[in-house]
Coordinates of C-alpha atoms and ligand atoms in Angstrom, one line a residue:
M1 CA -0.5 -16.5 -1.0
T2 CA 0.8 -13.8 1.4
I3 CA 4.4 -14.4 0.5
D4 CA 3.7 -14.4 -3.3
R5 CA 2.2 -10.9 -3.3
R6 CA 5.2 -9.5 -1.4
Q7 CA 7.4 -11.2 -4.0
I8 CA 5.3 -9.7 -6.8
A9 CA 5.9 -6.3 -5.3
L10 CA 9.6 -6.8 -4.8
D11 CA 9.9 -8.0 -8.4
A12 CA 7.9 -5.0 -9.7
V13 CA 10.4 -2.6 -8.1
A14 CA 13.4 -4.8 -8.5
P15 CA 15.1 -2.5 -11.2
F16 CA 14.9 0.4 -8.8
R17 CA 16.2 -1.5 -5.9
K18 CA 19.5 -2.6 -7.5
R19 CA 20.5 1.1 -7.5
P20 CA 18.9 4.1 -5.8
L21 CA 15.6 5.2 -7.4
G22 CA 16.3 8.4 -9.5
H23 CA 14.0 10.4 -11.7
F24 CA 12.1 10.0 -15.0
I25 CA 12.6 13.0 -17.2
D26 CA 11.8 13.6 -20.8
G27 CA 10.8 10.0 -21.4
R28 CA 13.9 8.5 -19.9
D29 CA 15.3 7.2 -16.6
L30 CA 17.7 9.7 -15.1
P31 CA 19.8 7.9 -12.5
G32 CA 20.2 11.0 -10.4
S33 CA 23.1 12.4 -8.5
G34 CA 21.6 13.9 -5.3
A35 CA 21.7 12.6 -1.7
P36 CA 20.2 9.2 -1.1
F37 CA 17.5 8.4 1.4
E38 CA 16.2 5.1 2.6
V39 CA 12.8 3.6 1.8
T40 CA 11.5 1.1 4.4
E41 CA 8.8 -1.4 4.5
P42 CA 6.3 -0.4 7.1
A43 CA 5.2 -3.9 7.9
T44 CA 8.8 -5.1 8.8
G45 CA 10.9 -2.0 9.2
Q46 CA 13.3 -3.4 6.7
V47 CA 15.1 -1.1 4.2
I48 CA 13.7 -2.0 0.8
G49 CA 15.7 0.5 -1.2
Q50 CA 17.0 3.9 -1.6
A51 CA 15.8 6.9 -3.6
L52 CA 17.7 10.1 -4.5
D53 CA 16.8 13.6 -3.6
A54 CA 16.7 15.6 -6.9
T55 CA 19.4 18.2 -7.2
P56 CA 18.4 21.8 -8.3
A57 CA 19.8 21.0 -11.8
E58 CA 17.6 17.8 -11.9
V59 CA 14.5 19.8 -10.9
D60 CA 15.4 22.3 -13.6
A61 CA 15.8 19.5 -16.2
A62 CA 12.4 18.1 -15.3
V63 CA 10.7 21.4 -15.5
A64 CA 12.5 22.2 -18.8
A65 CA 11.3 18.9 -20.2
A66 CA 7.7 19.7 -19.2
K67 CA 8.0 23.2 -20.6
G68 CA 9.5 21.9 -23.9
A69 CA 6.7 19.4 -24.3
F70 CA 3.9 21.8 -23.5
P71 CA 3.2 23.5 -26.8
A72 CA 2.8 20.3 -28.7
W73 CA 0.8 18.5 -26.0
A74 CA -1.5 21.5 -25.6
A75 CA -2.1 21.5 -29.3
T76 CA -2.7 17.8 -29.5
P77 CA -6.4 17.3 -30.3
G78 CA -8.5 16.3 -27.3
A79 CA -9.6 13.1 -29.1
E80 CA -5.9 12.0 -29.4
R81 CA -5.3 12.9 -25.7
R82 CA -8.3 10.8 -24.9
K83 CA -6.9 7.8 -26.7
I84 CA -3.6 7.9 -25.0
L85 CA -5.1 8.4 -21.5
H86 CA -7.4 5.3 -22.1
R87 CA -4.3 3.3 -23.1
I88 CA -2.7 4.4 -19.8
A89 CA -5.9 3.1 -18.0
D90 CA -5.6 -0.2 -19.9
L91 CA -2.0 -0.7 -18.8
I92 CA -2.9 0.2 -15.2
E93 CA -5.6 -2.4 -15.2
A94 CA -3.3 -5.0 -16.7
R95 CA -0.8 -4.3 -13.9
A96 CA -3.3 -3.6 -11.1
D97 CA -2.2 -6.5 -8.9
E98 CA 1.4 -5.5 -9.2
I99 CA 0.6 -1.8 -8.4
A100 CA -1.6 -2.9 -5.4
A101 CA 1.2 -5.1 -4.1
V102 CA 3.7 -2.2 -4.3
E103 CA 1.3 0.0 -2.3
C104 CA 1.2 -2.8 0.3
L105 CA 5.0 -3.0 0.3
D106 CA 6.1 0.6 0.6
A107 CA 3.0 2.3 2.0
G108 CA 1.9 -0.6 4.3
Q109 CA -1.6 -0.4 3.0
C110 CA -3.8 -3.5 3.2
W111 CA -4.4 -5.7 0.2
R112 CA -8.1 -5.8 0.8
F113 CA -8.3 -2.0 0.1
M114 CA -5.4 -1.6 -2.4
S115 CA -6.7 -4.3 -4.8
K116 CA -9.4 -1.8 -5.7
A117 CA -7.3 1.3 -5.4
A118 CA -5.2 0.6 -8.6
I119 CA -8.4 0.0 -10.5
R120 CA -9.8 3.3 -9.3
G121 CA -6.6 4.9 -10.6
A122 CA -7.5 3.5 -14.0
E123 CA -11.1 4.8 -13.7
N124 CA -9.7 8.3 -12.9
F125 CA -7.8 8.2 -16.2
R126 CA -10.8 7.0 -18.1
F127 CA -13.1 9.6 -16.6
F128 CA -10.9 12.5 -17.6
A129 CA -9.9 10.9 -20.9
D130 CA -13.5 11.0 -22.0
R131 CA -13.7 14.7 -21.1
A132 CA -10.5 15.7 -22.9
P133 CA -12.2 16.5 -26.2
D134 CA -14.5 19.0 -24.5
A135 CA -12.1 20.5 -22.0
A136 CA -11.5 23.7 -24.1
N137 CA -15.2 24.4 -24.5
G138 CA -16.6 27.5 -22.9
Q139 CA -19.8 29.5 -22.9
S140 CA -21.5 31.9 -25.2
L141 CA -22.6 35.1 -23.4
P142 CA -24.0 37.4 -26.0
T143 CA -25.3 41.0 -25.4
G144 CA -27.1 43.1 -28.0
E145 CA -23.8 44.7 -29.0
H146 CA -21.2 41.9 -28.6
L147 CA -21.0 38.2 -28.9
N148 CA -18.9 37.1 -25.9
F149 CA -17.6 33.6 -25.9
T150 CA -15.2 31.9 -23.6
T151 CA -12.6 29.2 -24.3
R152 CA -10.3 27.3 -22.0
H153 CA -6.6 26.8 -22.5
P154 CA -4.2 24.6 -20.5
I155 CA -2.3 26.7 -18.0
G156 CA 1.2 25.2 -18.8
P157 CA 3.6 22.9 -17.0
V158 CA 2.2 22.0 -13.5
A159 CA 3.7 20.4 -10.4
V160 CA 1.8 17.6 -8.6
I161 CA 3.0 16.9 -5.1
T162 CA 1.4 14.0 -3.2
P163 CA 1.5 12.3 0.2
W164 CA 2.2 8.7 1.2
N165 CA -1.2 7.5 2.4
T166 CA -2.6 6.0 -0.9
P167 CA 0.1 7.2 -3.2
F168 CA -1.0 5.7 -6.5
M169 CA -4.7 6.3 -6.6
L170 CA -4.4 9.8 -5.1
S171 CA -1.8 11.0 -7.6
T172 CA -4.1 9.9 -10.5
W173 CA -6.8 12.3 -9.3
K174 CA -4.4 15.1 -10.2
I175 CA -2.3 13.8 -13.0
A176 CA -5.2 12.5 -15.1
P177 CA -7.1 15.8 -15.4
A178 CA -3.9 17.8 -15.8
L179 CA -2.9 15.6 -18.8
A180 CA -6.5 15.6 -20.2
A181 CA -6.6 19.4 -20.0
G182 CA -3.4 19.6 -22.1
C183 CA -1.0 20.5 -19.3
T184 CA 2.4 18.8 -18.8
V185 CA 3.3 17.5 -15.4
V186 CA 6.2 17.1 -13.0
H187 CA 5.2 14.8 -10.2
K188 CA 7.0 14.6 -6.9
P189 CA 5.7 11.6 -4.8
A190 CA 6.2 11.4 -1.1
E191 CA 9.7 10.3 0.0
W192 CA 8.3 7.5 2.3
S193 CA 6.5 5.7 -0.6
P194 CA 8.1 6.6 -3.9
Y195 CA 7.8 3.3 -5.9
S196 CA 4.3 3.3 -7.4
A197 CA 4.8 6.8 -8.9
R198 CA 7.7 5.3 -10.9
L199 CA 5.4 2.6 -12.2
L200 CA 2.8 5.2 -13.3
V201 CA 5.3 7.4 -15.2
E202 CA 6.7 4.3 -17.0
I203 CA 3.2 3.0 -17.8
A204 CA 2.3 6.4 -19.3
A205 CA 5.4 6.4 -21.5
E206 CA 4.6 2.8 -22.6
A207 CA 1.1 4.0 -23.5
G208 CA 2.5 6.5 -25.9
L209 CA 2.5 9.7 -23.9
P210 CA 5.2 11.9 -25.6
P211 CA 8.5 12.4 -23.8
G212 CA 8.4 15.3 -21.4
V213 CA 4.6 15.4 -21.0
F214 CA 4.8 13.6 -17.7
N215 CA 7.9 13.6 -15.6
A216 CA 8.6 12.4 -12.1
V217 CA 11.3 13.5 -9.6
N218 CA 12.0 12.0 -6.3
G219 CA 13.1 13.9 -3.2
L220 CA 12.3 15.5 0.1
G221 CA 9.8 18.2 0.5
E222 CA 12.1 20.9 1.7
T223 CA 14.5 20.4 -1.2
T224 CA 12.9 18.9 -4.3
G225 CA 9.4 20.0 -3.4
K226 CA 10.4 23.5 -2.6
G227 CA 12.4 23.8 -5.8
L228 CA 9.4 22.8 -7.9
T229 CA 7.0 25.2 -6.1
E230 CA 9.4 28.1 -6.5
H231 CA 10.2 27.4 -10.1
R232 CA 9.3 30.2 -12.5
D233 CA 8.2 27.8 -15.3
I234 CA 5.8 25.9 -13.2
K235 CA 2.4 27.6 -13.6
A236 CA 0.4 25.8 -11.0
V237 CA 0.9 23.5 -8.0
A238 CA -1.6 20.7 -7.2
F239 CA -0.8 19.6 -3.7
V240 CA -2.1 17.0 -1.3
G241 CA -0.7 16.9 2.2
E242 CA -0.7 18.5 5.5
S243 CA -2.2 22.0 6.1
K244 CA 1.1 23.4 7.4
T245 CA 2.9 22.2 4.2
G246 CA 0.1 23.9 2.2
S247 CA 1.0 27.2 4.0
A248 CA 4.7 26.7 3.2
I249 CA 3.9 26.0 -0.5
M250 CA 1.8 29.2 -0.6
R251 CA 4.7 31.2 0.7
Q252 CA 7.2 29.4 -1.7
G253 CA 5.0 30.1 -4.7
A254 CA 4.1 33.7 -3.8
E255 CA 7.1 35.2 -5.6
T256 CA 6.0 33.6 -8.9
L257 CA 2.2 34.1 -8.2
K258 CA 1.6 30.4 -8.4
R259 CA -1.9 29.1 -8.8
V260 CA -2.5 26.5 -6.1
H261 CA -4.9 23.7 -5.4
F262 CA -4.7 22.3 -1.9
E263 CA -6.2 19.2 -0.5
L264 CA -5.1 19.2 3.1
G265 CA -5.8 17.7 6.5
G266 CA -9.1 17.0 8.2
K267 CA -10.7 16.2 11.6
N268 CA -13.9 15.0 10.2
P269 CA -17.0 14.5 12.3
V270 CA -19.4 11.6 12.0
I271 CA -22.6 12.7 13.8
V272 CA -24.9 10.0 14.9
F273 CA -28.4 11.0 16.1
D274 CA -30.6 8.6 18.1
D275 CA -33.1 8.2 15.2
A276 CA -30.5 6.8 12.9
D277 CA -30.0 3.2 11.6
L278 CA -27.4 2.5 14.3
E279 CA -26.2 -0.7 12.8
R280 CA -25.2 0.9 9.5
A281 CA -23.9 4.0 11.4
L282 CA -21.6 1.7 13.4
D283 CA -20.3 -0.1 10.3
A284 CA -19.6 3.1 8.5
T285 CA -17.9 4.8 11.5
I286 CA -15.6 1.8 12.0
F287 CA -14.8 1.6 8.2
M288 CA -14.1 5.3 7.8
I289 CA -11.6 5.5 10.7
Y290 CA -9.9 2.1 10.8
S291 CA -9.6 1.3 7.0
L292 CA -6.4 2.5 5.3
N293 CA -4.7 2.2 8.7
G294 CA -6.5 5.4 9.7
Q295 CA -4.2 7.3 7.3
R296 CA -7.1 8.8 5.3
C297 CA -7.8 12.5 4.9
T298 CA -11.6 11.9 5.0
S299 CA -11.5 9.5 8.0
S300 CA -14.3 9.9 10.5
S301 CA -11.8 10.7 13.2
R302 CA -14.3 12.3 15.6
L303 CA -17.5 10.5 16.5
L304 CA -20.2 12.9 17.8
V305 CA -22.9 10.7 19.3
Q306 CA -26.2 11.7 20.9
R307 CA -26.1 11.3 24.6
S308 CA -29.3 9.2 24.8
I309 CA -27.5 6.4 22.8
H310 CA -24.0 7.2 23.7
D311 CA -23.1 4.5 26.2
A312 CA -24.7 1.7 24.2
F313 CA -23.1 2.8 21.0
V314 CA -19.6 3.1 22.6
A315 CA -20.0 -0.3 24.1
R316 CA -20.7 -1.8 20.7
L317 CA -17.7 0.1 19.2
V318 CA -15.3 -1.1 21.9
E319 CA -16.3 -4.7 21.1
R320 CA -15.8 -4.3 17.3
V321 CA -12.6 -2.3 17.6
G322 CA -11.1 -5.0 19.8
R323 CA -11.9 -7.6 17.1
L324 CA -10.3 -5.7 14.2
K325 CA -7.7 -7.9 12.5
V326 CA -4.3 -6.2 12.6
G327 CA -1.4 -7.7 10.7
D328 CA 0.4 -8.3 7.5
P329 CA -0.9 -5.9 4.8
F330 CA -0.5 -8.7 2.1
D331 CA -2.9 -11.0 3.9
P332 CA -6.3 -10.4 2.4
A333 CA -7.9 -10.9 5.8
T334 CA -6.0 -8.1 7.4
E335 CA -8.1 -5.0 8.2
V336 CA -5.5 -2.7 9.8
G337 CA -1.9 -2.7 8.7
P338 CA 1.1 -0.7 9.9
L339 CA 1.6 3.1 10.0
I340 CA 3.9 4.5 7.3
H341 CA 7.1 5.4 9.3
P342 CA 8.6 5.3 12.8
R343 CA 8.2 9.1 13.0
H344 CA 4.5 8.9 12.2
L345 CA 4.1 5.9 14.7
A346 CA 5.7 8.0 17.4
K347 CA 3.3 10.9 16.6
V348 CA 0.2 8.7 16.7
E349 CA 1.4 7.0 19.9
S350 CA 2.0 10.4 21.6
Y351 CA -1.8 11.0 21.5
A352 CA -2.5 8.3 24.0
A353 CA -0.7 10.3 26.7
I354 CA -2.3 13.5 25.4
A355 CA -5.7 11.8 25.7
A356 CA -5.0 10.8 29.3
Q357 CA -3.6 14.2 30.3
G358 CA -6.7 15.8 28.8
G359 CA -9.0 13.6 30.9
A360 CA -10.3 11.3 28.2
R361 CA -10.5 7.5 28.7
V362 CA -8.6 5.1 26.5
A363 CA -11.5 2.7 25.8
A364 CA -9.5 0.5 23.4
G365 CA -5.9 0.2 22.2
G366 CA -3.6 3.1 22.9
R367 CA -0.3 1.3 22.5
R368 CA 2.0 -0.1 19.9
H369 CA 0.6 -3.4 18.5
A370 CA 2.3 -6.7 19.0
A371 CA 2.4 -7.3 15.3
G372 CA 5.3 -4.8 15.2
A373 CA 7.5 -7.1 17.2
N374 CA 9.4 -7.9 14.0
G375 CA 10.3 -4.2 13.5
G376 CA 7.0 -3.0 11.8
Y377 CA 5.3 0.2 12.7
Y378 CA 2.0 -1.1 14.1
F379 CA -0.3 0.7 16.4
E380 CA -3.4 -0.7 18.1
P381 CA -6.8 0.4 16.8
T382 CA -7.6 2.9 19.4
L383 CA -10.7 4.5 20.9
F384 CA -10.7 7.6 23.1
A385 CA -14.0 8.0 24.9
D386 CA -15.5 10.6 27.3
A387 CA -13.7 13.3 25.3
E388 CA -14.7 16.9 25.0
Q389 CA -14.5 19.1 21.9
S390 CA -11.9 21.3 23.7
M391 CA -9.3 18.5 23.9
R392 CA -6.4 18.2 21.6
I393 CA -7.5 14.7 20.6
A394 CA -10.7 16.3 19.3
R395 CA -9.0 19.1 17.4
E396 CA -5.8 17.8 15.9
E397 CA -5.4 15.5 13.0
I398 CA -3.8 12.3 14.4
F399 CA -3.9 10.4 11.0
G400 CA -3.9 6.9 12.5
P401 CA -6.4 4.2 13.6
V402 CA -7.6 6.4 16.4
L403 CA -11.2 7.5 17.0
T404 CA -12.2 10.2 19.5
V405 CA -15.8 10.0 20.9
I406 CA -17.7 13.0 22.1
P407 CA -21.3 13.1 23.3
F408 CA -23.8 15.8 22.2
D409 CA -27.2 16.8 23.4
D410 CA -29.2 18.1 20.5
E411 CA -28.9 19.3 16.9
A412 CA -27.5 22.7 17.8
D413 CA -24.9 21.1 20.1
A414 CA -23.9 18.7 17.4
I415 CA -23.5 21.4 14.8
S416 CA -21.5 23.6 17.1
K417 CA -19.1 20.8 18.1
A418 CA -18.8 19.5 14.5
N419 CA -17.8 23.0 13.3
D420 CA -15.5 23.8 16.3
V421 CA -12.2 22.8 14.5
D422 CA -9.8 24.5 12.1
Y423 CA -10.5 21.9 9.5
G424 CA -13.5 21.5 7.1
L425 CA -12.9 18.6 4.8
A426 CA -15.7 16.0 5.2
A427 CA -18.6 15.3 7.5
Y428 CA -20.8 12.3 8.0
L429 CA -24.3 12.5 9.3
W430 CA -26.6 9.7 10.5
T431 CA -30.3 10.4 11.0
G432 CA -33.7 9.0 10.0
E433 CA -35.2 12.4 9.5
V434 CA -35.0 14.2 6.2
G435 CA -35.5 17.7 7.6
R436 CA -32.7 17.2 10.1
A437 CA -30.4 15.8 7.4
L438 CA -31.0 19.0 5.4
R439 CA -30.7 21.4 8.3
V440 CA -27.5 19.9 9.7
S441 CA -25.8 19.4 6.4
N442 CA -26.6 23.0 5.5
A443 CA -25.0 24.2 8.7
L444 CA -21.9 22.0 8.6
E445 CA -18.6 23.7 7.6
A446 CA -17.3 21.0 5.4
G447 CA -16.6 20.7 1.7
M448 CA -18.3 17.3 1.5
V449 CA -21.2 15.9 3.6
W450 CA -22.3 12.3 3.4
V451 CA -25.8 11.5 4.8
N452 CA -26.4 8.0 6.0
S453 CA -23.3 6.9 4.1
E454 CA -19.6 6.4 4.3
N455 CA -17.3 8.2 1.8
V456 CA -18.4 7.0 -1.6
R457 CA -16.6 8.9 -4.4
H458 CA -18.5 9.8 -7.5
L459 CA -16.0 11.4 -10.0
P460 CA -18.3 14.1 -11.4
T461 CA -18.8 15.6 -7.9
P462 CA -16.5 18.1 -6.3
F463 CA -13.9 16.8 -3.8
G464 CA -12.2 19.2 -1.5
G465 CA -12.3 21.1 1.8
M466 CA -13.1 24.4 3.5
K467 CA -11.1 26.2 6.1
A468 CA -7.7 24.7 6.8
S469 CA -8.6 21.6 4.7
G470 CA -8.0 23.1 1.4
I471 CA -8.4 25.4 -1.5
G472 CA -10.2 24.3 -4.7
R473 CA -12.0 21.2 -5.7
D474 CA -11.2 18.1 -7.7
G475 CA -13.6 16.2 -9.8
G476 CA -15.8 16.8 -12.8
D477 CA -15.2 20.2 -14.5
W478 CA -13.7 21.6 -11.3
S479 CA -10.5 19.9 -12.1
F480 CA -10.3 21.5 -15.6
D481 CA -11.0 24.9 -14.1
F482 CA -7.8 24.6 -12.1
Y483 CA -5.6 23.3 -14.9
M484 CA -6.9 25.7 -17.5
E485 CA -7.1 29.4 -18.1
T486 CA -10.5 30.8 -19.2
K487 CA -10.4 33.4 -21.9
N488 CA -13.2 35.7 -22.9
V489 CA -13.4 37.0 -26.5
A490 CA -15.8 39.9 -27.2
L491 CA -16.8 40.3 -30.8
A492 CA -18.7 43.5 -31.7
F493 CA -21.6 43.1 -34.0
G494 CA -20.4 46.5 -35.4
G495 CA -23.0 49.0 -34.6
H496 CA -22.5 49.9 -31.0
K497 CA -21.7 53.5 -30.0
I498 CA -18.1 54.2 -29.3
Q499 CA -17.3 57.4 -27.3
R500 CA -15.5 59.9 -29.6
L501 CA -12.9 61.9 -27.7
G502 CA -10.6 64.6 -29.1
V503 CA -12.9 65.1 -32.1
Ligands
NAD1 P1 3.1 16.3 3.9 O1 2.5 17.6 3.8 O2 4.2 16.1 5.0 O3 3.8 15.9 2.5 C1 3.1 15.8 1.3 C2 4.0 16.0 0.2 O4 4.5 17.4 0.3 C3 5.3 15.1 0.2 O5 5.5 14.7 -1.1 C4 6.3 16.0 0.7 O6 7.6 15.6 0.3 C5 6.0 17.4 0.2 N1 6.5 18.5 0.9 C6 6.8 18.6 2.2 N2 7.2 19.9 2.4 C7 7.2 20.6 1.3 C8 7.6 21.9 0.9 N3 8.1 22.8 1.8 N4 7.5 22.3 -0.4 C9 7.0 21.4 -1.3 N5 6.6 20.1 -1.0 C10 6.7 19.7 0.3 O7 1.9 15.3 4.1 P2 2.1 13.7 4.4 O8 2.5 13.6 5.8 O9 2.8 13.1 3.3 O10 0.5 13.3 4.2 C11 -0.4 13.3 5.2 C12 -1.3 14.5 5.1 O11 -1.9 14.6 3.8 C13 -2.4 14.5 6.1 O12 -2.5 15.8 6.7 C14 -3.7 14.2 5.3 O13 -4.9 14.7 5.8 C15 -3.3 14.9 4.0 N6 -4.1 14.3 2.9 C16 -5.2 15.1 2.4 C17 -6.0 14.6 1.4 C18 -7.1 15.5 0.9 O14 -7.7 15.1 -0.2 N7 -7.5 16.5 1.5 C19 -5.8 13.4 0.9 C20 -4.7 12.6 1.4 C21 -3.9 13.1 2.4

């Protein structure tokens, strides 16, 4: 069973492994001529292929294709765009197992989570497909003298730049609404996990998306990514990644006044009050930090737990963390897989020493995991206890299976500690009292607050962060607002007074 899924993944990407993975521009495979870089399998450390950094000419070609295809795609009736996007969703569903297996192979994500992630990618396409016919609709804002009405128009060719943590599903959040809005797209996936992006662009072509509407280029951030964000003909950049990369992209796009949408890092608190359903709080806390190998922007990486229940709650946590099943991502029983890359493993590992230096206690894990003996990039599910909010382990995004526990005394203390970070993406709150749930969620500096729940995504709701966690929101109509320009037309009824000068 385990071996079969890996083989399915290898077969799915076989054509791109015989030669380095290039680009997909104007409906065609472009072999590419830039510098190659290696793609490794996180679970084994083996090189599974090479991809090519796009040259400036190749970036230009991708943008030119998107620019050329834009007028016709923007003018395509929404109902027709809807049909094509549903066909993309159909094909994603038909190949969901293959896509999931590719995510296990080159992103090291576990099958138990990825088997649903590809299906969620299809749902993203369906959700925005159904809204395509109404995307241009605006408002009517009449006065006594004018009928004002607004319409929305796709902004133009856009760049979508994505990270490696859940590459396929995450990219569909951006690409589906952009296409539904009538924009054309150049996607640059992360260099550490480029394969599933290739499957998506090919699926879109097979579904009947006209050539040039959706292009994909491979490459590094500082070359291909930079080239895209600086390009004059790219009208907006939808970016998911680290906060410092967001800053760089803002600088790179400043010259051409790029519109940007940023979904960045997080150091999200889960706050557990002593009146909460502690069993459910425990389950949700563990799920939100250790699933997806801890490489999740909305992970509950900081546990703020009320002092009265602190010791008992931490003891239960230690027990459960020690029992997490770490291993082969293709094994459906595996709960925690490898980290994406040796560089990322070294970063995550460095926080064990940082925790000890800061005076925290390593209550579980803290070292490379034995499952990495074959060369894989495994880290033990880790718990830092007795931490304080001032410590680096409580302030910096570690982006691994690492939870930092901090005690708090009362509501005010919980809010102050929760907000005392640069980030503001998500927060989780566990309490049995409705008034407290309202007071605390109102005071939290986070774009999304879940009360008595883990992260459950509902596509019509806004997704995004405050502070260093982002700019803009995805989901519902918020996505269309980003990918479209709003135009107001004011039509005079004809009788209003016009000032007469020079009479
Ligand atoms: P990253 O910022 O290093 O890279 C993301 C993408 O940006 C990659 O494709 C990379 O090649 C590209 N890039 C890098 N430098 C660039 C530049 N100068 N110009 C243009 N593109 C450039 O992030 P990562 O390490 O791949 O991903 C992990 C980060 O992503 C974490 O911080 C995580 O919190 C964040 N993330 C956020 C969300 C969210 O919704 N807020 C979701 C998932 C991941």
